[in-house]
């Protein structure tokens, strides 16, 4: 039996736009034919995925008459039922059509904003109809090339008004839906508002219904900003806000590469999977593992499926490596050495008595700093586990 063969319990998902990517870039045309949503669902089911994610227009063309929409949705539902595949997440495409060139919810023209609201209301209905539990907002066009065009504070107010509006709508309709905000620092806009997951986490606390809204961090986006993705995800998890996650790979300082999961910076990928799987003891992330990535432009259709297999296989290999690492007696010993359980209770929950006891402790900073922490050894062990030299 192949240890790394995925199945539905792994909760692996792909956006229709990920394996469906035709390889178009700013310098060249499509290199692959467009796969139909049904083809994608069928093939991913064979490969062991749990489900798919979609934008409204990945399924229903923009402006399609209602009858046409209903026919497409019914056909798609039939393929989902036949394959047992789920729609885990859905979204509204608020970036592709030229109408969104100045943003969607932040556009200066209120008619453009109204169109974005109209489109999103319909996309939310579609998401619920297809059984999606999470609705993502990725505001790719919510930004500016020149900040002379609007006060960024006004943009934030408009974004807040929009998210509040859709929360109210979901509540009124009794939709079992949660919203997840996805940050990105730039591309396609010169600067995108709320550039990182940290920005999003603060923004959420300013909303009317913060409990309905979480984040959807993406490896590539945080890495583009030169930040630690692991720290961003950890902050979201600790706040109970990791509603969804976009996995891919990215080299720092580049355009949004959306590469196959684990294909760059394997060490960060290892630490990320370790965090999500909770192998070091923290709470495990229980949501879908979404690969928001696409195959190299060099690939034909077979290469696309190789890419999809690779994302899932690498995740499972890293999970296995992380479990082995965290079960290793030497690793555990090195981590445990740092701890002093007797002292911990003094370091949280202020009381006057605790403050007094802290003051009375004999702590010699020179003595404390003389001690080596063995992190070189710890990290070398990590590398040896990662390379499979130690198991
Ligand atoms: C787009 C973007 C992704 C987002 C998608 C959701 S669309 O492909 O690059 O990062 O997650 O809207
Ligand atoms: Mn994404
Ligand atoms: Mn991306």
Coordinates of N, CA and C and ligand atoms in Angstrom, one line a residue, residues 17 182 216 218 221 246 292, ligand 2:
X17 N -9.9 26.9 -10.6 CA -9.0 27.8 -11.4 C -7.5 27.3 -11.2
X182 N -8.7 37.0 2.5 CA -7.4 36.6 2.0 C -6.5 37.8 1.7
X216 N -8.0 33.5 5.3 CA -7.6 32.5 4.4 C -6.1 32.9 4.0
X218 N -2.4 32.7 2.4 CA -1.8 31.9 1.3 C -0.3 32.0 1.5
X221 N 1.5 34.6 -0.7 CA 1.2 36.1 -0.5 C 2.0 36.6 0.7
X246 N -4.6 28.5 2.0 CA -4.2 28.4 0.6 C -2.7 27.9 0.5
X292 N -3.9 26.2 -3.7 CA -4.1 27.3 -4.6 C -2.9 27.5 -5.4
Ligands
LIG2 MN1 -5.2 32.2 -2.8

